[in-house]
Amino acid sequence: MSGLDAFAGEREVASPADMEALGRRIGAALGAGDLVVLTGPLGAGKTTLTRGIGAGLGIRGPVQSPTFVLARTHPSLVGGPALVHVDAYRLGSPAELDDLDIDLAHAAVIVEWGRGMVDGLVDRWWEIEIERGWSGTGLDTACGTAGPHAAEMEDAAPRTVRITPRP
Ligand SMILES: Nc1ncnc2c1ncn2[C@@H]1O[C@H](COP(=O)(O)OP(=O)(O)OP(=O)(O)O)[C@@H](O)[C@H]1O
Ligand SMILES: [Mg+2]
């Protein structure tokens, strides 16, 4: 067992605070050479989770949604590995990810939207997938329950987090 193997499986995460707490535990388990591919729709909680991971690793923040920067390196404040936070959304191929020359061996790496981009780059990695669940109110946003309240309820809905060792 190493890295995130102990976290493999699916869990419900009820709140942003719980998401951050899960991230802290994950961050504390990550070491140099570990790579995580993180996917989930807009507003799923990717940045919230990554913030927790950063806190667990003891890196210098702030962790942000990687909008303008392809890869941001957060150095460790505790003598551990840096966190490299990659946005693979606008990368066209694994070769472009390779071109970023990330120090994979010495950093803990989170690749947002990196599915299908890391095969061949590393021997093993973990996929973390966040799904936005139902609000539990019985309201179905597909059936015209628009408006600020419906949006709020959906925003606060529990997330499903699935962690899978790869390949
Ligand atoms: N159970 C939950 N887990 C995580 N975040 C939640 C949860 N419930 C509500 N939220 C809220 O969802 C919002 C979106 O979170 P976050 O910014 O981390 O998502 P994201 O996946 O990074 O979005 P983007 O794709 O826009 O970068 C935040 O306001 C967060 O507080
Ligand atoms: Mg984000």
PDB file of C-alpha atoms and ligand atoms in Angstrom:
ATOM      1  CA  MET A   1       0.000   0.000   0.000  1.00  0.00           C
ATOM      2  CA  SER A   2       1.295   3.411  -0.928  1.00  0.00           C
ATOM      3  CA  GLY A   3      -0.052   6.746  -2.024  1.00  0.00           C
ATOM      4  CA  LEU A   4      -3.805   6.699  -2.366  1.00  0.00           C
ATOM      5  CA  ASP A   5      -4.371   2.930  -2.480  1.00  0.00           C
ATOM      6  CA  ALA A   6      -5.979   3.096   0.959  1.00  0.00           C
ATOM      7  CA  PHE A   7      -8.520   5.615  -0.402  1.00  0.00           C
ATOM      8  CA  ALA A   8      -9.650   3.487  -3.345  1.00  0.00           C
ATOM      9  CA  GLY A   9     -13.402   3.309  -3.798  1.00  0.00           C
ATOM     10  CA  GLU A  10     -16.355   5.628  -3.757  1.00  0.00           C
ATOM     11  CA  ARG A  11     -17.591   7.945  -1.022  1.00  0.00           C
ATOM     12  CA  GLU A  12     -20.169  10.643  -0.466  1.00  0.00           C
ATOM     13  CA  VAL A  13     -18.836  14.043   0.525  1.00  0.00           C
ATOM     14  CA  ALA A  14     -21.552  16.134   2.130  1.00  0.00           C
ATOM     15  CA  SER A  15     -20.043  19.620   2.288  1.00  0.00           C
ATOM     16  CA  PRO A  16     -17.160  21.823   1.133  1.00  0.00           C
ATOM     17  CA  ALA A  17     -15.601  21.415   4.599  1.00  0.00           C
ATOM     18  CA  ASP A  18     -15.722  17.625   4.237  1.00  0.00           C
ATOM     19  CA  MET A  19     -14.218  17.916   0.753  1.00  0.00           C
ATOM     20  CA  GLU A  20     -11.346  19.982   2.110  1.00  0.00           C
ATOM     21  CA  ALA A  21     -10.875  17.501   4.982  1.00  0.00           C
ATOM     22  CA  LEU A  22     -10.736  14.570   2.541  1.00  0.00           C
ATOM     23  CA  GLY A  23      -8.157  16.530   0.567  1.00  0.00           C
ATOM     24  CA  ARG A  24      -6.024  17.003   3.677  1.00  0.00           C
ATOM     25  CA  ARG A  25      -5.969  13.268   4.322  1.00  0.00           C
ATOM     26  CA  ILE A  26      -5.124  12.608   0.672  1.00  0.00           C
ATOM     27  CA  GLY A  27      -2.397  15.255   0.704  1.00  0.00           C
ATOM     28  CA  ALA A  28      -0.850  13.727   3.803  1.00  0.00           C
ATOM     29  CA  ALA A  29      -0.697  10.376   1.978  1.00  0.00           C
ATOM     30  CA  LEU A  30       0.922  11.756  -1.187  1.00  0.00           C
ATOM     31  CA  GLY A  31       4.651  11.739  -1.729  1.00  0.00           C
ATOM     32  CA  ALA A  32       7.237  12.616  -4.345  1.00  0.00           C
ATOM     33  CA  GLY A  33       6.517  10.826  -7.618  1.00  0.00           C
ATOM     34  CA  ASP A  34       2.783  10.465  -6.992  1.00  0.00           C
ATOM     35  CA  LEU A  35       0.409  11.665  -9.689  1.00  0.00           C
ATOM     36  CA  VAL A  36      -3.339  12.208  -9.487  1.00  0.00           C
ATOM     37  CA  VAL A  37      -5.677  12.819 -12.416  1.00  0.00           C
ATOM     38  CA  LEU A  38      -8.626  14.878 -11.204  1.00  0.00           C
ATOM     39  CA  THR A  39     -11.844  15.199 -13.190  1.00  0.00           C
ATOM     40  CA  GLY A  40     -15.277  16.569 -12.481  1.00  0.00           C
ATOM     41  CA  PRO A  41     -17.715  19.045 -14.015  1.00  0.00           C
ATOM     42  CA  LEU A  42     -17.761  22.795 -13.454  1.00  0.00           C
ATOM     43  CA  GLY A  43     -18.214  23.581  -9.776  1.00  0.00           C
ATOM     44  CA  ALA A  44     -17.765  19.962  -8.731  1.00  0.00           C
ATOM     45  CA  GLY A  45     -15.279  20.767  -5.990  1.00  0.00           C
ATOM     46  CA  LYS A  46     -11.942  20.131  -7.730  1.00  0.00           C
ATOM     47  CA  THR A  47     -10.324  23.272  -6.374  1.00  0.00           C
ATOM     48  CA  THR A  48     -11.775  22.697  -2.901  1.00  0.00           C
ATOM     49  CA  LEU A  49     -10.289  19.193  -2.867  1.00  0.00           C
ATOM     50  CA  THR A  50      -6.954  20.397  -4.254  1.00  0.00           C
ATOM     51  CA  ARG A  51      -6.797  23.122  -1.590  1.00  0.00           C
ATOM     52  CA  GLY A  52      -7.149  20.421   1.051  1.00  0.00           C
ATOM     53  CA  ILE A  53      -4.498  18.321  -0.665  1.00  0.00           C
ATOM     54  CA  GLY A  54      -2.181  21.339  -0.609  1.00  0.00           C
ATOM     55  CA  ALA A  55      -2.836  21.824   3.097  1.00  0.00           C
ATOM     56  CA  GLY A  56      -2.157  18.125   3.745  1.00  0.00           C
ATOM     57  CA  LEU A  57       1.117  18.365   1.843  1.00  0.00           C
ATOM     58  CA  GLY A  58       2.083  21.579   3.621  1.00  0.00           C
ATOM     59  CA  ILE A  59       2.650  23.615   0.487  1.00  0.00           C
ATOM     60  CA  ARG A  60       2.560  27.348  -0.080  1.00  0.00           C
ATOM     61  CA  GLY A  61      -0.771  28.508  -1.454  1.00  0.00           C
ATOM     62  CA  PRO A  62      -3.029  29.761  -2.613  1.00  0.00           C
ATOM     63  CA  VAL A  63      -4.338  26.902  -4.733  1.00  0.00           C
ATOM     64  CA  GLN A  64      -6.631  28.316  -7.419  1.00  0.00           C
ATOM     65  CA  SER A  65      -8.583  27.060 -10.372  1.00  0.00           C
ATOM     66  CA  PRO A  66      -5.837  26.770 -12.992  1.00  0.00           C
ATOM     67  CA  THR A  67      -7.331  29.132 -15.539  1.00  0.00           C
ATOM     68  CA  PHE A  68      -4.462  31.061 -17.084  1.00  0.00           C
ATOM     69  CA  VAL A  69      -1.515  28.926 -16.102  1.00  0.00           C
ATOM     70  CA  LEU A  70      -0.928  25.434 -17.478  1.00  0.00           C
ATOM     71  CA  ALA A  71       1.097  24.292 -14.484  1.00  0.00           C
ATOM     72  CA  ARG A  72       1.648  26.008 -11.171  1.00  0.00           C
ATOM     73  CA  THR A  73       4.280  24.807  -8.729  1.00  0.00           C
ATOM     74  CA  HIS A  74       3.607  25.260  -5.016  1.00  0.00           C
ATOM     75  CA  PRO A  75       6.799  24.736  -3.010  1.00  0.00           C
ATOM     76  CA  SER A  76       6.661  22.837   0.253  1.00  0.00           C
ATOM     77  CA  LEU A  77       6.778  24.765   3.517  1.00  0.00           C
ATOM     78  CA  VAL A  78       7.702  21.650   5.466  1.00  0.00           C
ATOM     79  CA  GLY A  79      10.632  20.185   3.520  1.00  0.00           C
ATOM     80  CA  GLY A  80       8.434  17.797   1.542  1.00  0.00           C
ATOM     81  CA  PRO A  81       7.615  17.509  -2.140  1.00  0.00           C
ATOM     82  CA  ALA A  82       6.197  20.484  -4.028  1.00  0.00           C
ATOM     83  CA  LEU A  83       2.675  20.322  -5.407  1.00  0.00           C
ATOM     84  CA  VAL A  84       2.454  20.828  -9.163  1.00  0.00           C
ATOM     85  CA  HIS A  85      -1.105  21.720 -10.154  1.00  0.00           C
ATOM     86  CA  VAL A  86      -1.679  21.185 -13.870  1.00  0.00           C
ATOM     87  CA  ASP A  87      -4.623  22.206 -16.022  1.00  0.00           C
ATOM     88  CA  ALA A  88      -4.700  19.765 -18.913  1.00  0.00           C
ATOM     89  CA  TYR A  89      -7.954  21.164 -20.275  1.00  0.00           C
ATOM     90  CA  ARG A  90      -6.317  23.064 -23.101  1.00  0.00           C
ATOM     91  CA  LEU A  91      -3.571  20.551 -23.778  1.00  0.00           C
ATOM     92  CA  GLY A  92      -4.066  18.704 -27.032  1.00  0.00           C
ATOM     93  CA  SER A  93      -1.977  15.619 -26.416  1.00  0.00           C
ATOM     94  CA  PRO A  94       0.114  13.737 -23.861  1.00  0.00           C
ATOM     95  CA  ALA A  95       3.176  15.062 -25.718  1.00  0.00           C
ATOM     96  CA  GLU A  96       2.178  18.621 -24.755  1.00  0.00           C
ATOM     97  CA  LEU A  97       1.928  17.568 -21.125  1.00  0.00           C
ATOM     98  CA  ASP A  98       5.362  15.973 -21.469  1.00  0.00           C
ATOM     99  CA  ASP A  99       6.659  19.265 -22.916  1.00  0.00           C
ATOM    100  CA  LEU A 100       5.875  21.052 -19.650  1.00  0.00           C
ATOM    101  CA  ASP A 101       8.909  19.215 -18.204  1.00  0.00           C
ATOM    102  CA  ILE A 102       7.308  18.664 -14.834  1.00  0.00           C
ATOM    103  CA  ASP A 103       9.657  17.193 -12.269  1.00  0.00           C
ATOM    104  CA  LEU A 104       7.461  14.127 -11.876  1.00  0.00           C
ATOM    105  CA  ALA A 105       9.942  12.231  -9.748  1.00  0.00           C
ATOM    106  CA  HIS A 106      10.244  14.890  -7.050  1.00  0.00           C
ATOM    107  CA  ALA A 107       6.817  16.484  -6.897  1.00  0.00           C
ATOM    108  CA  ALA A 108       3.283  15.424  -6.097  1.00  0.00           C
ATOM    109  CA  VAL A 109       1.307  16.217  -9.230  1.00  0.00           C
ATOM    110  CA  ILE A 110      -2.407  16.928  -9.679  1.00  0.00           C
ATOM    111  CA  VAL A 111      -3.568  17.014 -13.311  1.00  0.00           C
ATOM    112  CA  GLU A 112      -7.043  18.481 -13.730  1.00  0.00           C
ATOM    113  CA  TRP A 113      -8.800  17.183 -16.830  1.00  0.00           C
ATOM    114  CA  GLY A 114      -5.870  14.836 -17.357  1.00  0.00           C
ATOM    115  CA  ARG A 115      -7.756  11.706 -18.291  1.00  0.00           C
ATOM    116  CA  GLY A 116      -6.014   9.942 -21.164  1.00  0.00           C
ATOM    117  CA  MET A 117      -3.068  12.336 -20.930  1.00  0.00           C
ATOM    118  CA  VAL A 118      -0.735  10.608 -18.505  1.00  0.00           C
ATOM    119  CA  ASP A 119      -0.582   7.067 -19.885  1.00  0.00           C
ATOM    120  CA  GLY A 120       2.988   6.532 -20.962  1.00  0.00           C
ATOM    121  CA  LEU A 121       4.182   9.461 -18.861  1.00  0.00           C
ATOM    122  CA  VAL A 122       4.059   7.555 -15.569  1.00  0.00           C
ATOM    123  CA  ASP A 123       3.768   3.863 -14.706  1.00  0.00           C
ATOM    124  CA  ARG A 124       0.999   4.281 -12.165  1.00  0.00           C
ATOM    125  CA  TRP A 125      -1.287   7.037 -10.976  1.00  0.00           C
ATOM    126  CA  TRP A 126      -4.673   7.587  -9.352  1.00  0.00           C
ATOM    127  CA  GLU A 127      -7.847   8.921 -10.863  1.00  0.00           C
ATOM    128  CA  ILE A 128     -10.096  11.040  -8.678  1.00  0.00           C
ATOM    129  CA  GLU A 129     -13.496  11.698 -10.161  1.00  0.00           C
ATOM    130  CA  ILE A 130     -15.992  14.054  -8.543  1.00  0.00           C
ATOM    131  CA  GLU A 131     -19.639  13.876  -9.456  1.00  0.00           C
ATOM    132  CA  ARG A 132     -22.238  16.418  -8.522  1.00  0.00           C
ATOM    133  CA  GLY A 133     -25.105  14.489  -6.987  1.00  0.00           C
ATOM    134  CA  TRP A 134     -28.722  15.226  -6.275  1.00  0.00           C
ATOM    135  CA  SER A 135     -29.734  17.894  -3.798  1.00  0.00           C
ATOM    136  CA  GLY A 136     -31.918  15.388  -1.991  1.00  0.00           C
ATOM    137  CA  THR A 137     -34.919  17.699  -2.317  1.00  0.00           C
ATOM    138  CA  GLY A 138     -36.580  15.637  -5.010  1.00  0.00           C
ATOM    139  CA  LEU A 139     -36.334  18.631  -7.324  1.00  0.00           C
ATOM    140  CA  ASP A 140     -35.168  17.853 -10.784  1.00  0.00           C
ATOM    141  CA  THR A 141     -33.344  20.752 -12.439  1.00  0.00           C
ATOM    142  CA  ALA A 142     -34.092  19.177 -15.821  1.00  0.00           C
ATOM    143  CA  CYS A 143     -37.811  19.761 -15.148  1.00  0.00           C
ATOM    144  CA  GLY A 144     -37.766  23.527 -14.955  1.00  0.00           C
ATOM    145  CA  THR A 145     -36.962  24.140 -11.282  1.00  0.00           C
ATOM    146  CA  ALA A 146     -34.715  27.048 -12.139  1.00  0.00           C
ATOM    147  CA  GLY A 147     -34.167  30.142 -10.026  1.00  0.00           C
ATOM    148  CA  PRO A 148     -31.752  31.079  -7.250  1.00  0.00           C
ATOM    149  CA  HIS A 149     -33.087  28.649  -4.660  1.00  0.00           C
ATOM    150  CA  ALA A 150     -32.866  25.615  -6.885  1.00  0.00           C
ATOM    151  CA  ALA A 151     -29.360  26.691  -7.874  1.00  0.00           C
ATOM    152  CA  GLU A 152     -28.322  27.042  -4.236  1.00  0.00           C
ATOM    153  CA  MET A 153     -29.711  23.673  -3.278  1.00  0.00           C
ATOM    154  CA  GLU A 154     -27.964  21.997  -6.134  1.00  0.00           C
ATOM    155  CA  ASP A 155     -24.725  23.783  -5.326  1.00  0.00           C
ATOM    156  CA  ALA A 156     -24.841  22.473  -1.766  1.00  0.00           C
ATOM    157  CA  ALA A 157     -25.610  18.924  -2.848  1.00  0.00           C
ATOM    158  CA  PRO A 158     -23.329  16.118  -1.706  1.00  0.00           C
ATOM    159  CA  ARG A 159     -20.625  15.056  -4.121  1.00  0.00           C
ATOM    160  CA  THR A 160     -19.591  11.543  -5.000  1.00  0.00           C
ATOM    161  CA  VAL A 161     -15.824  11.079  -5.014  1.00  0.00           C
ATOM    162  CA  ARG A 162     -14.377   8.008  -6.704  1.00  0.00           C
ATOM    163  CA  ILE A 163     -10.696   7.145  -6.301  1.00  0.00           C
ATOM    164  CA  THR A 164      -9.219   4.496  -8.586  1.00  0.00           C
ATOM    165  CA  PRO A 165      -5.645   3.210  -8.861  1.00  0.00           C
ATOM    166  CA  ARG A 166      -4.380   3.111 -12.461  1.00  0.00           C
ATOM    167  CA  PRO A 167      -3.608   1.570 -14.819  1.00  0.00           C
TER     168      PRO A 167
HETATM  169  N1  LIG B   1     -20.007  18.650  -1.096  1.00  0.00           N
HETATM  170  C1  LIG B   1     -19.293  19.639  -1.659  1.00  0.00           C
HETATM  171  N2  LIG B   1     -18.017  19.420  -1.967  1.00  0.00           N
HETATM  172  C2  LIG B   1     -17.297  20.389  -2.559  1.00  0.00           C
HETATM  173  N3  LIG B   1     -17.736  21.619  -2.866  1.00  0.00           N
HETATM  174  C3  LIG B   1     -19.008  21.890  -2.586  1.00  0.00           C
HETATM  175  C4  LIG B   1     -19.835  20.914  -1.965  1.00  0.00           C
HETATM  176  N4  LIG B   1     -21.048  21.467  -1.809  1.00  0.00           N
HETATM  177  C5  LIG B   1     -20.980  22.711  -2.289  1.00  0.00           C
HETATM  178  N5  LIG B   1     -19.740  22.993  -2.748  1.00  0.00           N
HETATM  179  C6  LIG B   1     -19.350  24.284  -3.367  1.00  0.00           C
HETATM  180  O1  LIG B   1     -19.176  24.120  -4.754  1.00  0.00           O
HETATM  181  C7  LIG B   1     -18.454  25.232  -5.250  1.00  0.00           C
HETATM  182  C8  LIG B   1     -17.479  24.820  -6.350  1.00  0.00           C
HETATM  183  O2  LIG B   1     -16.290  24.284  -5.785  1.00  0.00           O
HETATM  184  P1  LIG B   1     -14.880  24.362  -6.552  1.00  0.00           P
HETATM  185  O3  LIG B   1     -14.531  25.737  -6.922  1.00  0.00           O
HETATM  186  O4  LIG B   1     -13.921  23.606  -5.696  1.00  0.00           O
HETATM  187  O5  LIG B   1     -15.225  23.528  -7.880  1.00  0.00           O
HETATM  188  P2  LIG B   1     -14.322  23.296  -9.171  1.00  0.00           P
HETATM  189  O6  LIG B   1     -14.569  21.893  -9.592  1.00  0.00           O
HETATM  190  O7  LIG B   1     -12.908  23.682  -8.899  1.00  0.00           O
HETATM  191  O8  LIG B   1     -14.987  24.292 -10.208  1.00  0.00           O
HETATM  192  P3  LIG B   1     -14.365  24.883 -11.581  1.00  0.00           P
HETATM  193  O9  LIG B   1     -14.550  23.785 -12.597  1.00  0.00           O
HETATM  194  O10 LIG B   1     -15.226  26.054 -11.868  1.00  0.00           O
HETATM  195  O11 LIG B   1     -12.935  25.240 -11.345  1.00  0.00           O
HETATM  196  C9  LIG B   1     -17.797  25.895  -4.057  1.00  0.00           C
HETATM  197  O12 LIG B   1     -18.516  27.087  -3.785  1.00  0.00           O
HETATM  198  C10 LIG B   1     -18.010  24.889  -2.954  1.00  0.00           C
HETATM  199  O13 LIG B   1     -18.073  25.498  -1.703  1.00  0.00           O
HETATM  200 MG    MG B   2     -11.627  24.861  -9.882  1.00  0.00          MG
END
